[in-house]
Coordinates of C-alpha atoms in Angstrom, one line a residue:
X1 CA 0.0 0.0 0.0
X2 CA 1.9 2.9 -1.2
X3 CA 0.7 5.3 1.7
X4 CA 3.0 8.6 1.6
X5 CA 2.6 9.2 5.5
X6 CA 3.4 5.1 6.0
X7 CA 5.0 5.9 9.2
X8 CA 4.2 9.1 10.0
X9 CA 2.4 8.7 12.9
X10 CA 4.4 6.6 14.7
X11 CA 5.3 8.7 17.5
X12 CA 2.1 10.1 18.7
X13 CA 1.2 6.1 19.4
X14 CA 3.6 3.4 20.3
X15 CA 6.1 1.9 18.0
X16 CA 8.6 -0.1 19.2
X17 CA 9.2 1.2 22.6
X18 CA 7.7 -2.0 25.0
X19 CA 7.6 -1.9 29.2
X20 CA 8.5 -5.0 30.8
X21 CA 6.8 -7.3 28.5
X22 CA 6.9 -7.7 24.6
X23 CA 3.2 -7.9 24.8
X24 CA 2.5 -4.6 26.6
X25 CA 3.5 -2.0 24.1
X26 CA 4.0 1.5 25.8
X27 CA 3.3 5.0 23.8
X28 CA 6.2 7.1 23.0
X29 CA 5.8 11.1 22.3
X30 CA 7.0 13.8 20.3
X31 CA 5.9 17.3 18.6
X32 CA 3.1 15.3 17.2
X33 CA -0.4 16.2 19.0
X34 CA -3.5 15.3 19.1
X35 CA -4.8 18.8 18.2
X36 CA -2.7 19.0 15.2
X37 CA -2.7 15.3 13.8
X38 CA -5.6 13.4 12.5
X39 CA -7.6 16.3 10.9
X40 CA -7.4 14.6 7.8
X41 CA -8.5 11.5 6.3
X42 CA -5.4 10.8 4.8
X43 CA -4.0 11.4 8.2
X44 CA -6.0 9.1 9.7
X45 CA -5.9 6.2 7.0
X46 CA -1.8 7.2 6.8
X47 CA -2.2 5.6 10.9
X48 CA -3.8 2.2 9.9
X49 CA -1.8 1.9 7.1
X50 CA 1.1 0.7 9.4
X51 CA -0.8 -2.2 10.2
X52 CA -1.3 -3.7 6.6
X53 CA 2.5 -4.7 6.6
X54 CA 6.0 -4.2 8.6
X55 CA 4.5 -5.2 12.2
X56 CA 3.4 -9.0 10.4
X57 CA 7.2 -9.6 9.4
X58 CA 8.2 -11.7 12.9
X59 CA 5.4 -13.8 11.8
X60 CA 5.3 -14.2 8.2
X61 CA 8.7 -14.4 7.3
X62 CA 9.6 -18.2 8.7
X63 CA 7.1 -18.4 11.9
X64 CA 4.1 -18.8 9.9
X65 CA 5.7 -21.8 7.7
X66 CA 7.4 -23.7 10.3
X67 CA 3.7 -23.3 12.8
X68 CA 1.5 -23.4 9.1
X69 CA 3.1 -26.1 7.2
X70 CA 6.1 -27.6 8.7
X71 CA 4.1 -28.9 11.6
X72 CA 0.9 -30.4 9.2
X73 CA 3.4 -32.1 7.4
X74 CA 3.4 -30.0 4.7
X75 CA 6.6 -28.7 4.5
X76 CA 9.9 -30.5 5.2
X77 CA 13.4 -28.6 6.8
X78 CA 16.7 -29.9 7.0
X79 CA 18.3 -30.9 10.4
X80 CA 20.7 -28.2 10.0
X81 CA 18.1 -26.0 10.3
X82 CA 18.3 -25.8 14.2
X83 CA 15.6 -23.2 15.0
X84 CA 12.9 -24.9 12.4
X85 CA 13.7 -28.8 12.8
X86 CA 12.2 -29.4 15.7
X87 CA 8.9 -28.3 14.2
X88 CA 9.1 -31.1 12.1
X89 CA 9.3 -33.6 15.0
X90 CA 7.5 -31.7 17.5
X91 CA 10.5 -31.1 19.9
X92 CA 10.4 -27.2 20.0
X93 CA 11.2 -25.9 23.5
X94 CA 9.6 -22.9 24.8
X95 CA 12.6 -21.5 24.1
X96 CA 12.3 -22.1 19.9
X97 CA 13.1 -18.5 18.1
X98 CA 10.4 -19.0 15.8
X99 CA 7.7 -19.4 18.6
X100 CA 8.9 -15.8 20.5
X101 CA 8.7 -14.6 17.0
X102 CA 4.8 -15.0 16.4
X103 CA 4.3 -14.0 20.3
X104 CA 5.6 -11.0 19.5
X105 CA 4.0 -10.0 16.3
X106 CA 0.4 -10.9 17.5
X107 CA 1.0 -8.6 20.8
X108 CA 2.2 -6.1 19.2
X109 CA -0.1 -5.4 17.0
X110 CA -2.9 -6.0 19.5
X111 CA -1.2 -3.6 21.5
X112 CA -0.3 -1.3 18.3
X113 CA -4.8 -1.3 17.6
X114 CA -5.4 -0.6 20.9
X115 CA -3.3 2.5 21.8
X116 CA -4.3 3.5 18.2
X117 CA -7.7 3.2 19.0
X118 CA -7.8 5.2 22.3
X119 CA -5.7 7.8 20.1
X120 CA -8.5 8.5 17.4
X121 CA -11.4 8.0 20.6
X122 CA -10.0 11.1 21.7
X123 CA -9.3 13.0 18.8
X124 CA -13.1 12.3 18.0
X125 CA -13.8 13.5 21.2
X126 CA -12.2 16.9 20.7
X127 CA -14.3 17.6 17.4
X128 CA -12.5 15.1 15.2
X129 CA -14.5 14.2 11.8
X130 CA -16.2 10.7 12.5
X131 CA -16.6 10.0 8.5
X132 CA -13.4 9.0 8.7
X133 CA -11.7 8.5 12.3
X134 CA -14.8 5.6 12.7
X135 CA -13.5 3.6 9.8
X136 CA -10.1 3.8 10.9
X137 CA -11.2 2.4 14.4
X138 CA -12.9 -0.3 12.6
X139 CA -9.8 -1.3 10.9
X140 CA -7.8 -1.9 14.3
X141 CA -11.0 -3.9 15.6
X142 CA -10.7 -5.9 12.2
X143 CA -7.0 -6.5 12.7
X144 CA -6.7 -6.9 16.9
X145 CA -10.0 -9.8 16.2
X146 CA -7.3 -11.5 13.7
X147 CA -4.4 -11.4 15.6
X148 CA -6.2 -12.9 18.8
X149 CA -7.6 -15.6 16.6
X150 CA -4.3 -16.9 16.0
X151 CA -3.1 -16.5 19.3
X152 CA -6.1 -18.8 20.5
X153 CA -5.0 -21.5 17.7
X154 CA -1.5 -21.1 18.3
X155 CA -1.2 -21.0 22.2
X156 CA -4.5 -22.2 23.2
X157 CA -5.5 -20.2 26.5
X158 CA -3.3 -17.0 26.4
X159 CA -3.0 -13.7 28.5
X160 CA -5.7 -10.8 26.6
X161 CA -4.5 -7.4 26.7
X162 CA -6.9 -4.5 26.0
X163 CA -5.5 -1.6 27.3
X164 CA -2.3 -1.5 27.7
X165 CA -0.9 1.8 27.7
X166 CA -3.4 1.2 31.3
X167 CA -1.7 -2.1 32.1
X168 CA 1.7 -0.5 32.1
X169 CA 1.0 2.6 33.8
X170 CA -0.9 0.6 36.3
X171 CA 2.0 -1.7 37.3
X172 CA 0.2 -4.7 36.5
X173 CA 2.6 -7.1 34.8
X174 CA 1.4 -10.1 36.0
X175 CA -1.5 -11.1 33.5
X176 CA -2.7 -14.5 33.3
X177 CA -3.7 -16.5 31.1
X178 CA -7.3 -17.0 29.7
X179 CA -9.1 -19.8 28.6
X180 CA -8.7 -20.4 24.8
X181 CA -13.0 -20.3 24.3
X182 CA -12.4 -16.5 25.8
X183 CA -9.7 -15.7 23.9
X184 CA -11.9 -16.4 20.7
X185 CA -15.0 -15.2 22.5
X186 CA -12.8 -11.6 22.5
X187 CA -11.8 -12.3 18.6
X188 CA -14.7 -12.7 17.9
X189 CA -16.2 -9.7 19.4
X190 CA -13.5 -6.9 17.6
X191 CA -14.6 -8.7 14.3
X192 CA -17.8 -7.8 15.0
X193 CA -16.6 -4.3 15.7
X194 CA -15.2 -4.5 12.8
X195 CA -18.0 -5.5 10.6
X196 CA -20.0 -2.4 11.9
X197 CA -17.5 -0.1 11.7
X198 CA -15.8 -1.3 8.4
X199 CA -17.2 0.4 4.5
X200 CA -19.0 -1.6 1.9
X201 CA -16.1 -1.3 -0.5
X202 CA -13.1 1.0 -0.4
X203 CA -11.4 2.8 -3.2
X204 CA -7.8 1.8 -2.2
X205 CA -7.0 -1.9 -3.5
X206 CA -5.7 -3.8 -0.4
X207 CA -7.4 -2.0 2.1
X208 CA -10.3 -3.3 4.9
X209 CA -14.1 -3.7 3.8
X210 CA -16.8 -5.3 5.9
X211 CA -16.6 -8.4 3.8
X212 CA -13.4 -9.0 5.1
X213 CA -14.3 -9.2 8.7
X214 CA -17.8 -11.6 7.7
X215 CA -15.4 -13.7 5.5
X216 CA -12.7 -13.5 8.8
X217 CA -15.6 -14.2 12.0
X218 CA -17.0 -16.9 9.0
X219 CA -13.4 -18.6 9.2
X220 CA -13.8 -18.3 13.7
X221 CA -17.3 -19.8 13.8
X222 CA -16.1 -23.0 11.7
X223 CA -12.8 -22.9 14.3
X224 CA -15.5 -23.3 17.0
X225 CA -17.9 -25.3 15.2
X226 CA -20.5 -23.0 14.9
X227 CA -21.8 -24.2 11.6
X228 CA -24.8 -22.4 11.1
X229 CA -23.2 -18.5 12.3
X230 CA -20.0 -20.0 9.6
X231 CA -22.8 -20.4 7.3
X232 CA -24.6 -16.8 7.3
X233 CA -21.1 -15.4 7.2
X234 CA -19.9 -16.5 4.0
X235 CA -22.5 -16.7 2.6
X236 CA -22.8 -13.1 2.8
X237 CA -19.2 -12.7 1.2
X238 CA -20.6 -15.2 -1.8
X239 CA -23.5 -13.2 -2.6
X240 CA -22.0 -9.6 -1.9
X241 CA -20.4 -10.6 -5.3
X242 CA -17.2 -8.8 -5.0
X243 CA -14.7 -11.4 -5.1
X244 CA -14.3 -14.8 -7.3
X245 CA -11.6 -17.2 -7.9
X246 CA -8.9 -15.8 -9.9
X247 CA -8.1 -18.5 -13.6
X248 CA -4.6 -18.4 -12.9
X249 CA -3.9 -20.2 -9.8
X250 CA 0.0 -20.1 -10.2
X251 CA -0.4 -16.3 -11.0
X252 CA -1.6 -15.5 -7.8
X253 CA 1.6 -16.5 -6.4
X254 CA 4.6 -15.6 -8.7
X255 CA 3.9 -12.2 -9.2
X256 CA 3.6 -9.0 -7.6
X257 CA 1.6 -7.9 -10.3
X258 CA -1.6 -10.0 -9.3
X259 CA -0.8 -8.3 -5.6
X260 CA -5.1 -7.5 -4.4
X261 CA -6.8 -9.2 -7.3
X262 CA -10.4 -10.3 -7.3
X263 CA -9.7 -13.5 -5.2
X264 CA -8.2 -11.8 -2.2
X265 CA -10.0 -10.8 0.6
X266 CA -6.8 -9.8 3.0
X267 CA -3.2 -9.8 2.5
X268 CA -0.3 -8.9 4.4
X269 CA 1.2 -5.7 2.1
X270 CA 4.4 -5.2 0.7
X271 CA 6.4 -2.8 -1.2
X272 CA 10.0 -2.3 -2.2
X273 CA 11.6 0.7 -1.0
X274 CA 15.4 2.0 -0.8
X275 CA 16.1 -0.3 2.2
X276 CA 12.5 -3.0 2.4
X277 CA 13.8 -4.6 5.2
X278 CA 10.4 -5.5 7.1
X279 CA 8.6 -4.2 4.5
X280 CA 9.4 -6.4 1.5
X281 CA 8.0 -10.2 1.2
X282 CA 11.3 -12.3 2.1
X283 CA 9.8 -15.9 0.7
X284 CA 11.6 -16.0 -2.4
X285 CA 14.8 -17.1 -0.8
X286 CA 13.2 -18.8 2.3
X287 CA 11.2 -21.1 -0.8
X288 CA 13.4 -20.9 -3.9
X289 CA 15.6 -23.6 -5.5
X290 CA 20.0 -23.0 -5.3
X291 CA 20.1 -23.5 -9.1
X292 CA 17.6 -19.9 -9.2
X293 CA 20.1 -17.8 -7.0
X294 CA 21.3 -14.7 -9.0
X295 CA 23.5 -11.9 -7.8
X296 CA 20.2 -10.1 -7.6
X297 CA 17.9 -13.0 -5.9
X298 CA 19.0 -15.0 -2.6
X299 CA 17.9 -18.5 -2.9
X300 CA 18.6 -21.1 0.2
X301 CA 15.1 -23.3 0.4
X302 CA 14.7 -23.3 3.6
X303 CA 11.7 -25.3 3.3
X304 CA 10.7 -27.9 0.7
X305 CA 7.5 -29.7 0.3
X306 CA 7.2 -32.9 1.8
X307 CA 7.1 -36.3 0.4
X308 CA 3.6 -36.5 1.6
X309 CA 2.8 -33.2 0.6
X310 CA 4.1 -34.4 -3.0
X311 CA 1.6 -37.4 -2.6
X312 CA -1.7 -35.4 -2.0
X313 CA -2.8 -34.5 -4.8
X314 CA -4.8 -35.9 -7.9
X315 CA -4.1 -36.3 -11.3
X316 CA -4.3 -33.3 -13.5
X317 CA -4.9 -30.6 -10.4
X318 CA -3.1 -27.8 -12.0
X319 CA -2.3 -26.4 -8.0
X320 CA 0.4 -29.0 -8.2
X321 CA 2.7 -27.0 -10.8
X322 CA 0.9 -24.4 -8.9
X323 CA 2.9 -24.6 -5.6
X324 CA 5.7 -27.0 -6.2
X325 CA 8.2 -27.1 -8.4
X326 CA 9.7 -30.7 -9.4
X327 CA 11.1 -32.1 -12.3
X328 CA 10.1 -30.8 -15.2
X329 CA 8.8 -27.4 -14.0
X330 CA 9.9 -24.8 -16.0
X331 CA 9.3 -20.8 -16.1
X332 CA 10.4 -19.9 -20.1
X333 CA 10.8 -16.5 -19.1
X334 CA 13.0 -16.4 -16.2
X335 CA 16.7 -16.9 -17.5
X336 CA 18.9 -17.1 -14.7
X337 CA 22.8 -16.7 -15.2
X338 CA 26.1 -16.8 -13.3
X339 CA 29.8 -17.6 -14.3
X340 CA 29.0 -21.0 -14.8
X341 CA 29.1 -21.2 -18.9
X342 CA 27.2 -24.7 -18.7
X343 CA 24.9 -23.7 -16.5
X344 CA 24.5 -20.3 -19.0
X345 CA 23.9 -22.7 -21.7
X346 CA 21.4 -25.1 -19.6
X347 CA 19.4 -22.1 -18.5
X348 CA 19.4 -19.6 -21.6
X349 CA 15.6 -21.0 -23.0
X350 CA 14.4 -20.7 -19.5
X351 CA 14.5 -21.6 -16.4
X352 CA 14.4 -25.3 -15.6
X353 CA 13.8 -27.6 -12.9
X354 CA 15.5 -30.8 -13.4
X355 CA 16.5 -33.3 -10.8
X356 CA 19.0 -35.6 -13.2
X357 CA 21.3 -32.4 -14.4
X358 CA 23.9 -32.3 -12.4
X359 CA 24.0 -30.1 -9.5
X360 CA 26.1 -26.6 -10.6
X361 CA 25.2 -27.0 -14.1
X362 CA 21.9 -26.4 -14.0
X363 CA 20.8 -29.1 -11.9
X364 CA 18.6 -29.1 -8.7
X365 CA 18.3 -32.3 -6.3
X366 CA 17.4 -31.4 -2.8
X367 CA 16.5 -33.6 0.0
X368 CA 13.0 -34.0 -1.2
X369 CA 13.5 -33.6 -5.0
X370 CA 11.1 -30.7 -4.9
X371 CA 11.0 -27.0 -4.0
X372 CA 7.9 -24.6 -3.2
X373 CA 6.6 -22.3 -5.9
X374 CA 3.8 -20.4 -3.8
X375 CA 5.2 -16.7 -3.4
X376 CA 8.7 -17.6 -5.4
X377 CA 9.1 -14.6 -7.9
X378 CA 12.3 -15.7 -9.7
X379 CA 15.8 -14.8 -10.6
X380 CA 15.6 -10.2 -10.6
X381 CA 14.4 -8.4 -13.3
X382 CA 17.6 -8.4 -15.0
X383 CA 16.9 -12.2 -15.9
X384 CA 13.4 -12.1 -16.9
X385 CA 11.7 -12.0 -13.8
X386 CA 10.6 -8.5 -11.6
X387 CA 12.3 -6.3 -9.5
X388 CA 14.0 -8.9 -6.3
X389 CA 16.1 -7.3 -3.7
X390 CA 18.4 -9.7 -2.4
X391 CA 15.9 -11.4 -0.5
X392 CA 13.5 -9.1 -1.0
X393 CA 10.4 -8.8 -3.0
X394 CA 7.1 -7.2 -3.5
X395 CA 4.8 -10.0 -3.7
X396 CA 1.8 -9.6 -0.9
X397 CA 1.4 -12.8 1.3
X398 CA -3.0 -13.3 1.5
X399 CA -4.5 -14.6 4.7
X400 CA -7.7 -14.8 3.8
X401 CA -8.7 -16.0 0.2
X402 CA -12.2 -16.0 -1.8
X403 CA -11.4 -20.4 -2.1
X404 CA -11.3 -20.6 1.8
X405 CA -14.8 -18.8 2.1
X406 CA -16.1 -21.4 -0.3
X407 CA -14.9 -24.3 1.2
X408 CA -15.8 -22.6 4.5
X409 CA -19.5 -22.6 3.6
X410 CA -19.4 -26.3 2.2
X411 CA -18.2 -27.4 5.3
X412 CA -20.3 -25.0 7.7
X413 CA -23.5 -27.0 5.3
X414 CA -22.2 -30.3 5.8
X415 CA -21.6 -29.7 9.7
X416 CA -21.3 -32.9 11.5
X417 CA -22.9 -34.8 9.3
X418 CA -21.5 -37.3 7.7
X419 CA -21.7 -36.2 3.9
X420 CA -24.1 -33.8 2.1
X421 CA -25.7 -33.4 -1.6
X422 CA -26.5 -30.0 -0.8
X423 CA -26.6 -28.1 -3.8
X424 CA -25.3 -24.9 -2.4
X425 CA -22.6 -27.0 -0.8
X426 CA -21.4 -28.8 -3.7
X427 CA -21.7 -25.6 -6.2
X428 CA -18.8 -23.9 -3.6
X429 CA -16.7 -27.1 -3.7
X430 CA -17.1 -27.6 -7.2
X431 CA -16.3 -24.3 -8.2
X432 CA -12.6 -24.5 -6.3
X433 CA -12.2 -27.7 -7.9
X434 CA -13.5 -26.8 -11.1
X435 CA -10.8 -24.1 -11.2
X436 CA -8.3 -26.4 -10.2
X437 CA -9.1 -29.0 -13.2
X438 CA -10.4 -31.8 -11.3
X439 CA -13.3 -33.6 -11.6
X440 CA -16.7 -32.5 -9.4
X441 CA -18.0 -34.8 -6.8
X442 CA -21.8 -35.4 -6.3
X443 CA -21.6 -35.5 -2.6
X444 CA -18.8 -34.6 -0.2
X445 CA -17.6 -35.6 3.5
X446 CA -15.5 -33.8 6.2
X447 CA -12.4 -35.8 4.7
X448 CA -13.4 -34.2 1.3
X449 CA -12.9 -31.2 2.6
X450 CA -9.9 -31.1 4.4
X451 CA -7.8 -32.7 1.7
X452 CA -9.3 -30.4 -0.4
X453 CA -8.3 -27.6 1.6
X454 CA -4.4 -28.9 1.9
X455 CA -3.9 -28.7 -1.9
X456 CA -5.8 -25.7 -2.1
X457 CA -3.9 -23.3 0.5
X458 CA -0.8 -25.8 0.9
X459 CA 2.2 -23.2 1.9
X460 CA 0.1 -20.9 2.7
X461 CA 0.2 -21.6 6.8
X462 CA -3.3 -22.7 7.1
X463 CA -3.3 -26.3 7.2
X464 CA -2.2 -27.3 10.8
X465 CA -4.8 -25.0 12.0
X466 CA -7.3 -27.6 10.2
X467 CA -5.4 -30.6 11.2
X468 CA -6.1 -29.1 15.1
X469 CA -9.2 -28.1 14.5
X470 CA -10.5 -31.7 14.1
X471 CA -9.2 -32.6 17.6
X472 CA -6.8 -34.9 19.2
X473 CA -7.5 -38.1 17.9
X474 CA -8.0 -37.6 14.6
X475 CA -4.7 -35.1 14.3
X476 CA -2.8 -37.8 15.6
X477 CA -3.8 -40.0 12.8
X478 CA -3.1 -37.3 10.4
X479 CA 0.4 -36.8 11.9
X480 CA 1.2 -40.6 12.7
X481 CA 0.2 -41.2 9.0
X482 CA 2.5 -38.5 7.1
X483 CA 5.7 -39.3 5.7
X484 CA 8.1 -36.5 7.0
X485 CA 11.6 -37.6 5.7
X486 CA 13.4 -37.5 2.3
X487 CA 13.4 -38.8 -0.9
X488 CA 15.9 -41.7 0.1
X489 CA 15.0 -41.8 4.4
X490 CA 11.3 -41.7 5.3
X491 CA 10.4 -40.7 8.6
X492 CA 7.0 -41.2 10.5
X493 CA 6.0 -39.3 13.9
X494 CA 5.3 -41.9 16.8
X495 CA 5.3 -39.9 19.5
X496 CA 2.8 -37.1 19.0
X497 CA 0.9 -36.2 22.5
X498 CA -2.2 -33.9 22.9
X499 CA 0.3 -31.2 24.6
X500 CA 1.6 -30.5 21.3
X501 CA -1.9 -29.6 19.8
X502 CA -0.5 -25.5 20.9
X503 CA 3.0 -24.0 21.5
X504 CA 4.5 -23.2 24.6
X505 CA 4.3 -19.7 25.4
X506 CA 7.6 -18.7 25.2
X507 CA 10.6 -19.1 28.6
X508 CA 11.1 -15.7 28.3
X509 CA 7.4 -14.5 29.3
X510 CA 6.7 -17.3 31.8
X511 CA 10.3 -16.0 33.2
X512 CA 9.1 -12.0 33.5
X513 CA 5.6 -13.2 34.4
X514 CA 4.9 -16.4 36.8
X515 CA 1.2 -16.1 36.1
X516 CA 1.5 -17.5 32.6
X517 CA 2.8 -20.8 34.1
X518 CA -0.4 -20.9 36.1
X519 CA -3.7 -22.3 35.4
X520 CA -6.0 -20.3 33.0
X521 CA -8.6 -18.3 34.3
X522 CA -12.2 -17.3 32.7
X523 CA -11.9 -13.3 31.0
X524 CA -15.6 -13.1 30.8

């Protein structure tokens, strides 16, 4: 969102300045006032316009694949990798980097919403123009209802802070933790907030409409298996008629060009400025294959598909080439080069993917003979691809997609029964399917759905919040059943306990406050 005042109002609120906890953020202050701030609506929008990007960064970049996909089993990293490993095997510590890294994102942008919140309260107050300081307030309700959504799937029961620029001042450090239904019970009610506060449709491509928060609550009630509230929600974002699948699948993910098309309903933005650190997408490395590295694009792979992942899906479903790349994928326009004059020659049709070349020349065999194509952009725009800054790029990461609200509402139909040949139902699934080139089913179960949804958002960080969703028993089957090793070592999970349906909250909290390590307590 190319915002000209991105950060000027960072002073008047907080920023980075935290008291004793990372999830208690504390205002800072300058020149900037009240009484001379926020008369504007570009003022005002300039304000929520920091929370569309930089403050997601802890969590996007490497937190949400390891807690997303590396734990469902969709995504596989190397035991090298000592801070995303144990994801793989379920042996994170409290301790794990990757786990103080979401903690901190998700409180401080619930902090961020709240102190921005009091901030245009008063300004209206003092004669500010509602028409466009209300929106703004729905915005931070829209993204403080989001935020605590994943901290209930993420850590279960979890400490819910407010007001914090109270807390702080008020000494009280010692928050406990509340119970996880609460925690979602108070997600739920910002969304709400959020819905009522938020326009019909807004002239700025990225930004928050109602339809967002509907399609976001829709995506809670099925979480708490309230079918029929899932139900009325999207299908209020179906008929509103303002979003639809997009024909190119793989487009929505390898270029920046398709950033806010038709199909997305909220996305993480990104830009590329002079220095984009925090601001710029940082997937292409984290995803892309060694042989694609360029002097202008980093490429380490990080994370690779599975070998399960490689196994789920049908014949002919285009999402395949879609998000993975394996032998025989190929991208005619990219044209990678380095010093290497076999390699030159290898890769001057095009960009290829091709596992019996040998490695340096061209080739590319990794421990799972595949790498991830979701939100890979390619080699620079010196080699045919766009502009890549080291491992920068400008690609937006969505969180909420038009396909889940579909499959949302197919699934909030079929509730707990055991299929359905609803017509409604079957017209949503069909038409995700239908765009991904795979035959229509006549009637559909729960497992329908969830393997559909695994192919359809696979990378994307959604899946182990399905696998949880279904409870214990049948996640440990899911886990217990996945092949989590390489091409040549398979590996299987024997040991997965219902404590490792959430993360720990991280040592460095429960150290600073004792009340964390306590038993959760009701909010409401």
């Amino acid at each position: 969102m190319k915002n000209k005042k991105l950060y000027a109002l960072l002073a008047i609120v907080i920023i980075t300045a935290s008291c004793k906890k990372t999830f208690i953020e504390r205002s800072s202050l300058d020149g900037t006032t009240l009484t001379n701030y926020y008369n504007t609506a570009e003022e005002v929008r300039s304000l929520t316009s920091t929370l569309y990007g930089l403050p997601w960064s802890g969590y996007e970049n490497r937190a949400m694949d390891v807690i997303g996909d590396v734990m469902a089993g969709n995504e596989y990293t190397g035991g090298g990798n000592a801070d995303d490993a144990p994801f793989l095997n379920f042996t994170l510590a409290s301790t794990a980097v990757r786990v103080a890294d979401a903690w901190k994102v998700f409180y401080k942008i619930g902090g961020w919403t709240s102190e921005y919140m009091k901030a245009l309260e008063q300004k209206k107050a003092m004669g500010g123009d509602a028409s466009f300081i209300d929106p703004a307030i729905a915005e931070c309700h829209f993204f403080k209802g989001t935020v605590y959504f994943f901290i209930a799937r993420i850590w279960g029961d979890a400490p819910i802070i407010n007001n914090p620029g109270e807390t702080a001042l008020g000494g009280q450090f010692n928050v406990p933790r509340y119970l996880k239904k609460d925690v979602l019970q108070f997600a739920l009610e910002e969304l709400k907030l959020a819905e009522a506060g938020l326009p019909e449709t807004d002239p700025v491509p990225g930004r928050l409409n109602k339809y967002a928060a509907k399609g976001m609550m829709a995506k809670l009630y099925l979480y708490r298996k309230d079918y029929d509230s899932a139900k009325t929600k999207a299908l209020e974002v179906i008929q509103s008629n303002k979003y639809d699948l997009v024909e190119d699948y793989a487009g929505m993910f390898n270029s920046s060009a398709n950033n806010n098309n038709k199909e997305s309903i909220f996305a993480v933005q990104h830009q590329l400025t002079g220095n984009p650190w925090g601001s710029g997408n940082q997937k292409n490395p984290d995803r892309g294959p060694g042989n694609l590295q360029t002097d202008e694009a980093s490429m380490w792979e990080l994370y690779l598909p599975t070998m399960d992942m490689r196994e789920a899906y049908e014949t002919g479903d285009i999402r395949r080439q879609g998000s993975m790349m394996e032998h025989g994928w190929s991208k005619p326009a990219w044209k990678p080069q380095n010093s290497n004059a076999t390699y030159n020659a290898f890769m001057a049709g095009g960009y290829k993917y091709d596992t019996t070349q040998t490695v340096g020349d061209g080739g590319q065999k990794n421990d799972t003979r595949s790498n991830i194509a979701k939100y890979v952009v390619g080699p620079g725009a010196k080699y045919g691809g766009e502009t890549v800054l080291g491992m920068n790029t400008g690609i937006n990461t969505m969180i909420l997609r038009y396909a889940d609200v579909l499959l949302i509402y197919a699934e909030a139909v079929l509730g707990d029964n055991a299929s359905t040949t609803d017509t409604e139902a079957l017209a949503a699934f069909n038409k995700v399917r239908e765009r991904a080139h795979v035959p229509v089913k006549s009637s559909i179960t729960a497992d329908d759905i969830l393997q559909e949804r695994r192919v359809e958002f696979a990378f994307e960080g959604d899946y182990w919040f399905d696998i949880q969703r279904q409870g214990f028993a049948k996640a440990k089957a899911i886990i217990s059943a996945q092949n989590r090793g390489t091409a040549d070592y398979p590996s299987y999970i024997t040991t997965f306990t219902e404590s490792m349906m959430h993360l720990p909250i991280p040592a460095v909290e429960v150290l600073q406050d004792p009340e964390l390590s306590k038993d959760p307590v009701p909010y409401y």
